[in-house]
PDB file of C-alpha atoms in Angstrom:
ATOM      1  CA  GLN A   1      34.631 -49.032  -3.434  1.00 82.00           C
ATOM      2  CA  ALA A   2      30.985 -47.821  -3.386  1.00 90.00           C
ATOM      3  CA  GLN A   3      29.408 -46.791  -6.849  1.00 95.00           C
ATOM      4  CA  LEU A   4      27.534 -44.054  -7.983  1.00 97.00           C
ATOM      5  CA  VAL A   5      24.973 -44.265 -10.677  1.00 96.00           C
ATOM      6  CA  GLU A   6      23.278 -40.948 -11.918  1.00 95.00           C
ATOM      7  CA  SER A   7      19.748 -41.304 -13.534  1.00 95.00           C
ATOM      8  CA  GLY A   8      17.403 -38.460 -14.800  1.00 94.00           C
ATOM      9  CA  GLY A   9      19.112 -36.002 -16.845  1.00 93.00           C
ATOM     10  CA  GLY A  10      17.798 -34.898 -20.671  1.00 97.00           C
ATOM     11  CA  LEU A  11      16.717 -32.121 -22.858  1.00 98.00           C
ATOM     12  CA  VAL A  12      14.259 -29.499 -21.653  1.00 98.00           C
ATOM     13  CA  GLN A  13      13.374 -26.039 -22.614  1.00 98.00           C
ATOM     14  CA  ALA A  14      13.971 -23.384 -20.526  1.00 98.00           C
ATOM     15  CA  GLY A  15      11.770 -22.337 -17.949  1.00 98.00           C
ATOM     16  CA  GLY A  16      11.234 -26.095 -17.558  1.00 98.00           C
ATOM     17  CA  SER A  17      11.947 -28.755 -14.665  1.00 98.00           C
ATOM     18  CA  LEU A  18      13.930 -32.131 -14.086  1.00 98.00           C
ATOM     19  CA  ARG A  19      15.178 -34.195 -11.344  1.00 98.00           C
ATOM     20  CA  VAL A  20      18.181 -36.119 -11.253  1.00 98.00           C
ATOM     21  CA  SER A  21      19.098 -39.086  -9.021  1.00 98.00           C
ATOM     22  CA  CYS A  22      22.002 -40.819  -7.622  1.00 98.00           C
ATOM     23  CA  ALA A  23      22.298 -44.045  -5.807  1.00 97.00           C
ATOM     24  CA  ALA A  24      25.275 -45.337  -4.006  1.00 97.00           C
ATOM     25  CA  SER A  25      26.161 -49.094  -3.470  1.00 94.00           C
ATOM     26  CA  GLY A  26      28.329 -51.748  -2.581  1.00 93.00           C
ATOM     27  CA  GLY A  27      29.865 -52.103   0.978  1.00 92.00           C
ATOM     28  CA  ILE A  28      28.857 -49.112   2.384  1.00 93.00           C
ATOM     29  CA  PHE A  29      28.046 -48.818   6.368  1.00 93.00           C
ATOM     30  CA  SER A  30      26.981 -44.725   6.040  1.00 93.00           C
ATOM     31  CA  ILE A  31      27.276 -41.514   4.218  1.00 96.00           C
ATOM     32  CA  ASN A  32      28.257 -38.482   5.271  1.00 96.00           C
ATOM     33  CA  ALA A  33      28.086 -35.280   2.689  1.00 97.00           C
ATOM     34  CA  MET A  34      26.616 -35.893  -0.481  1.00 98.00           C
ATOM     35  CA  GLY A  35      25.991 -33.183  -3.377  1.00 98.00           C
ATOM     36  CA  TRP A  36      25.767 -32.161  -7.035  1.00 98.00           C
ATOM     37  CA  TYR A  37      28.513 -30.871  -9.345  1.00 98.00           C
ATOM     38  CA  ARG A  38      28.544 -29.786 -13.118  1.00 98.00           C
ATOM     39  CA  ARG A  39      30.461 -29.440 -15.835  1.00 98.00           C
ATOM     40  CA  PRO A  40      29.072 -26.621 -18.245  1.00 97.00           C
ATOM     41  CA  PRO A  41      30.821 -27.112 -21.811  1.00 96.00           C
ATOM     42  CA  GLY A  42      34.282 -25.903 -21.713  1.00 96.00           C
ATOM     43  CA  LYS A  43      34.757 -25.175 -18.674  1.00 97.00           C
ATOM     44  CA  GLN A  44      35.530 -26.621 -14.894  1.00 97.00           C
ATOM     45  CA  ARG A  45      33.625 -28.316 -12.659  1.00 97.00           C
ATOM     46  CA  GLU A  46      31.585 -26.357 -10.278  1.00 98.00           C
ATOM     47  CA  LEU A  47      29.711 -26.894  -7.156  1.00 98.00           C
ATOM     48  CA  VAL A  48      26.043 -26.804  -7.558  1.00 98.00           C
ATOM     49  CA  ALA A  49      24.886 -27.924  -4.182  1.00 98.00           C
ATOM     50  CA  THR A  50      25.648 -30.347  -0.913  1.00 98.00           C
ATOM     51  CA  ILE A  51      23.669 -31.918   1.947  1.00 98.00           C
ATOM     52  CA  GLU A  52      24.755 -33.222   4.905  1.00 97.00           C
ATOM     53  CA  ARG A  53      23.444 -36.314   6.393  1.00 95.00           C
ATOM     54  CA  ASN A  54      21.396 -34.013   9.046  1.00 95.00           C
ATOM     55  CA  GLY A  55      19.555 -32.528   6.323  1.00 96.00           C
ATOM     56  CA  THR A  56      22.025 -29.256   6.027  1.00 98.00           C
ATOM     57  CA  THR A  57      21.911 -27.956   2.590  1.00 98.00           C
ATOM     58  CA  ASN A  58      24.512 -25.524   0.872  1.00 98.00           C
ATOM     59  CA  TYR A  59      23.789 -24.118  -3.279  1.00 98.00           C
ATOM     60  CA  ALA A  60      25.549 -22.019  -5.616  1.00 98.00           C
ATOM     61  CA  ASP A  61      24.471 -18.449  -5.830  1.00 98.00           C
ATOM     62  CA  SER A  62      23.595 -18.947  -9.396  1.00 97.00           C
ATOM     63  CA  VAL A  63      21.054 -22.184  -8.134  1.00 98.00           C
ATOM     64  CA  LYS A  64      19.346 -20.714  -5.456  1.00 98.00           C
ATOM     65  CA  GLY A  65      15.719 -20.342  -5.421  1.00 97.00           C
ATOM     66  CA  ARG A  66      15.552 -22.678  -8.442  1.00 98.00           C
ATOM     67  CA  PHE A  67      17.157 -26.103  -7.341  1.00 98.00           C
ATOM     68  CA  THR A  68      16.359 -28.285  -4.604  1.00 98.00           C
ATOM     69  CA  ILE A  69      18.678 -31.113  -2.878  1.00 98.00           C
ATOM     70  CA  SER A  70      17.312 -33.833  -0.966  1.00 98.00           C
ATOM     71  CA  ARG A  71      18.662 -37.506   0.278  1.00 98.00           C
ATOM     72  CA  ASP A  72      17.062 -40.428   1.206  1.00 97.00           C
ATOM     73  CA  ASN A  73      19.415 -42.115   3.931  1.00 96.00           C
ATOM     74  CA  ALA A  74      17.875 -45.239   3.906  1.00 96.00           C
ATOM     75  CA  LYS A  75      18.454 -45.699   0.199  1.00 96.00           C
ATOM     76  CA  ASN A  76      21.844 -44.432  -0.108  1.00 96.00           C
ATOM     77  CA  THR A  77      20.370 -41.536  -2.831  1.00 97.00           C
ATOM     78  CA  VAL A  78      20.838 -37.822  -3.219  1.00 98.00           C
ATOM     79  CA  TYR A  79      17.967 -36.094  -5.443  1.00 98.00           C
ATOM     80  CA  LEU A  80      18.055 -32.910  -7.089  1.00 98.00           C
ATOM     81  CA  GLN A  81      15.179 -31.124  -8.020  1.00 98.00           C
ATOM     82  CA  MET A  82      15.698 -28.309 -11.073  1.00 98.00           C
ATOM     83  CA  ASP A  83      12.768 -26.114 -11.548  1.00 98.00           C
ATOM     84  CA  SER A  84      13.124 -22.668 -13.903  1.00 98.00           C
ATOM     85  CA  LEU A  85      15.920 -23.724 -15.636  1.00 98.00           C
ATOM     86  CA  LYS A  86      18.195 -21.967 -17.983  1.00 98.00           C
ATOM     87  CA  PRO A  87      20.694 -22.478 -20.848  1.00 98.00           C
ATOM     88  CA  GLU A  88      23.572 -21.696 -18.602  1.00 97.00           C
ATOM     89  CA  ASP A  89      22.334 -24.798 -16.353  1.00 98.00           C
ATOM     90  CA  THR A  90      23.713 -26.940 -19.336  1.00 98.00           C
ATOM     91  CA  ALA A  91      26.349 -29.290 -18.272  1.00 98.00           C
ATOM     92  CA  VAL A  92      27.083 -32.976 -17.306  1.00 98.00           C
ATOM     93  CA  TYR A  93      26.046 -33.061 -13.746  1.00 98.00           C
ATOM     94  CA  TYR A  94      28.005 -35.535 -11.289  1.00 98.00           C
ATOM     95  CA  CYS A  95      26.992 -36.992  -8.013  1.00 97.00           C
ATOM     96  CA  ASN A  96      29.386 -37.037  -5.205  1.00 97.00           C
ATOM     97  CA  ALA A  97      29.278 -38.842  -1.759  1.00 97.00           C
ATOM     98  CA  ALA A  98      31.586 -39.243   1.457  1.00 96.00           C
ATOM     99  CA  VAL A  99      31.516 -42.801   1.732  1.00 95.00           C
ATOM    100  CA  VAL A 100      32.258 -44.477   5.054  1.00 94.00           C
ATOM    101  CA  PRO A 101      32.506 -47.907   3.946  1.00 93.00           C
ATOM    102  CA  TRP A 102      31.979 -51.360   6.251  1.00 92.00           C
ATOM    103  CA  ARG A 103      35.735 -52.084   4.994  1.00 92.00           C
ATOM    104  CA  GLY A 104      38.817 -49.342   3.982  1.00 89.00           C
ATOM    105  CA  PHE A 105      38.654 -45.948   4.591  1.00 92.00           C
ATOM    106  CA  PRO A 106      36.509 -43.134   4.290  1.00 91.00           C
ATOM    107  CA  HIS A 107      36.811 -41.757   0.713  1.00 92.00           C
ATOM    108  CA  ALA A 108      35.382 -39.573  -1.921  1.00 94.00           C
ATOM    109  CA  SER A 109      32.983 -41.218  -4.972  1.00 95.00           C
ATOM    110  CA  TRP A 110      32.134 -39.715  -7.825  1.00 97.00           C
ATOM    111  CA  GLY A 111      29.685 -40.750 -10.321  1.00 97.00           C
ATOM    112  CA  ARG A 112      30.126 -40.805 -14.134  1.00 97.00           C
ATOM    113  CA  GLY A 113      27.114 -38.074 -14.463  1.00 97.00           C
ATOM    114  CA  THR A 114      24.132 -37.028 -16.577  1.00 97.00           C
ATOM    115  CA  GLN A 115      24.067 -35.029 -19.345  1.00 97.00           C
ATOM    116  CA  VAL A 116      21.335 -32.173 -18.647  1.00 98.00           C
ATOM    117  CA  THR A 117      20.760 -29.974 -21.925  1.00 98.00           C
ATOM    118  CA  VAL A 118      18.267 -26.497 -21.394  1.00 98.00           C
ATOM    119  CA  SER A 119      17.216 -25.557 -24.972  1.00 98.00           C
ATOM    120  CA  PRO A 120      16.484 -21.548 -25.353  1.00 95.00           C
TER     121      PRO A 120
END
């Protein structure tokens, strides 16, 4: 199966910015939708944003106008630019990819997550 590795999380003050990245590798023919999800402390995982291969995007209402998702199809990489961060954005951020492998069946792959902490 493909492997997804997130990077770029960290600690930032409220109002600041962070950019997280997720690179997919391993037997990939193509990737359809890619996305970011997050799990705030004590809560369930929730959708943040998704992006189709053609660039069509979708955002959770809570991040619209502050976060921007983008991707580089040649690099099998998805990015999440997070601006005007709020303490309630604190969470573990996970990337997800709908992978079409060279061998086997299309499947959804998940990264292990990267911690984003926003201090007041």
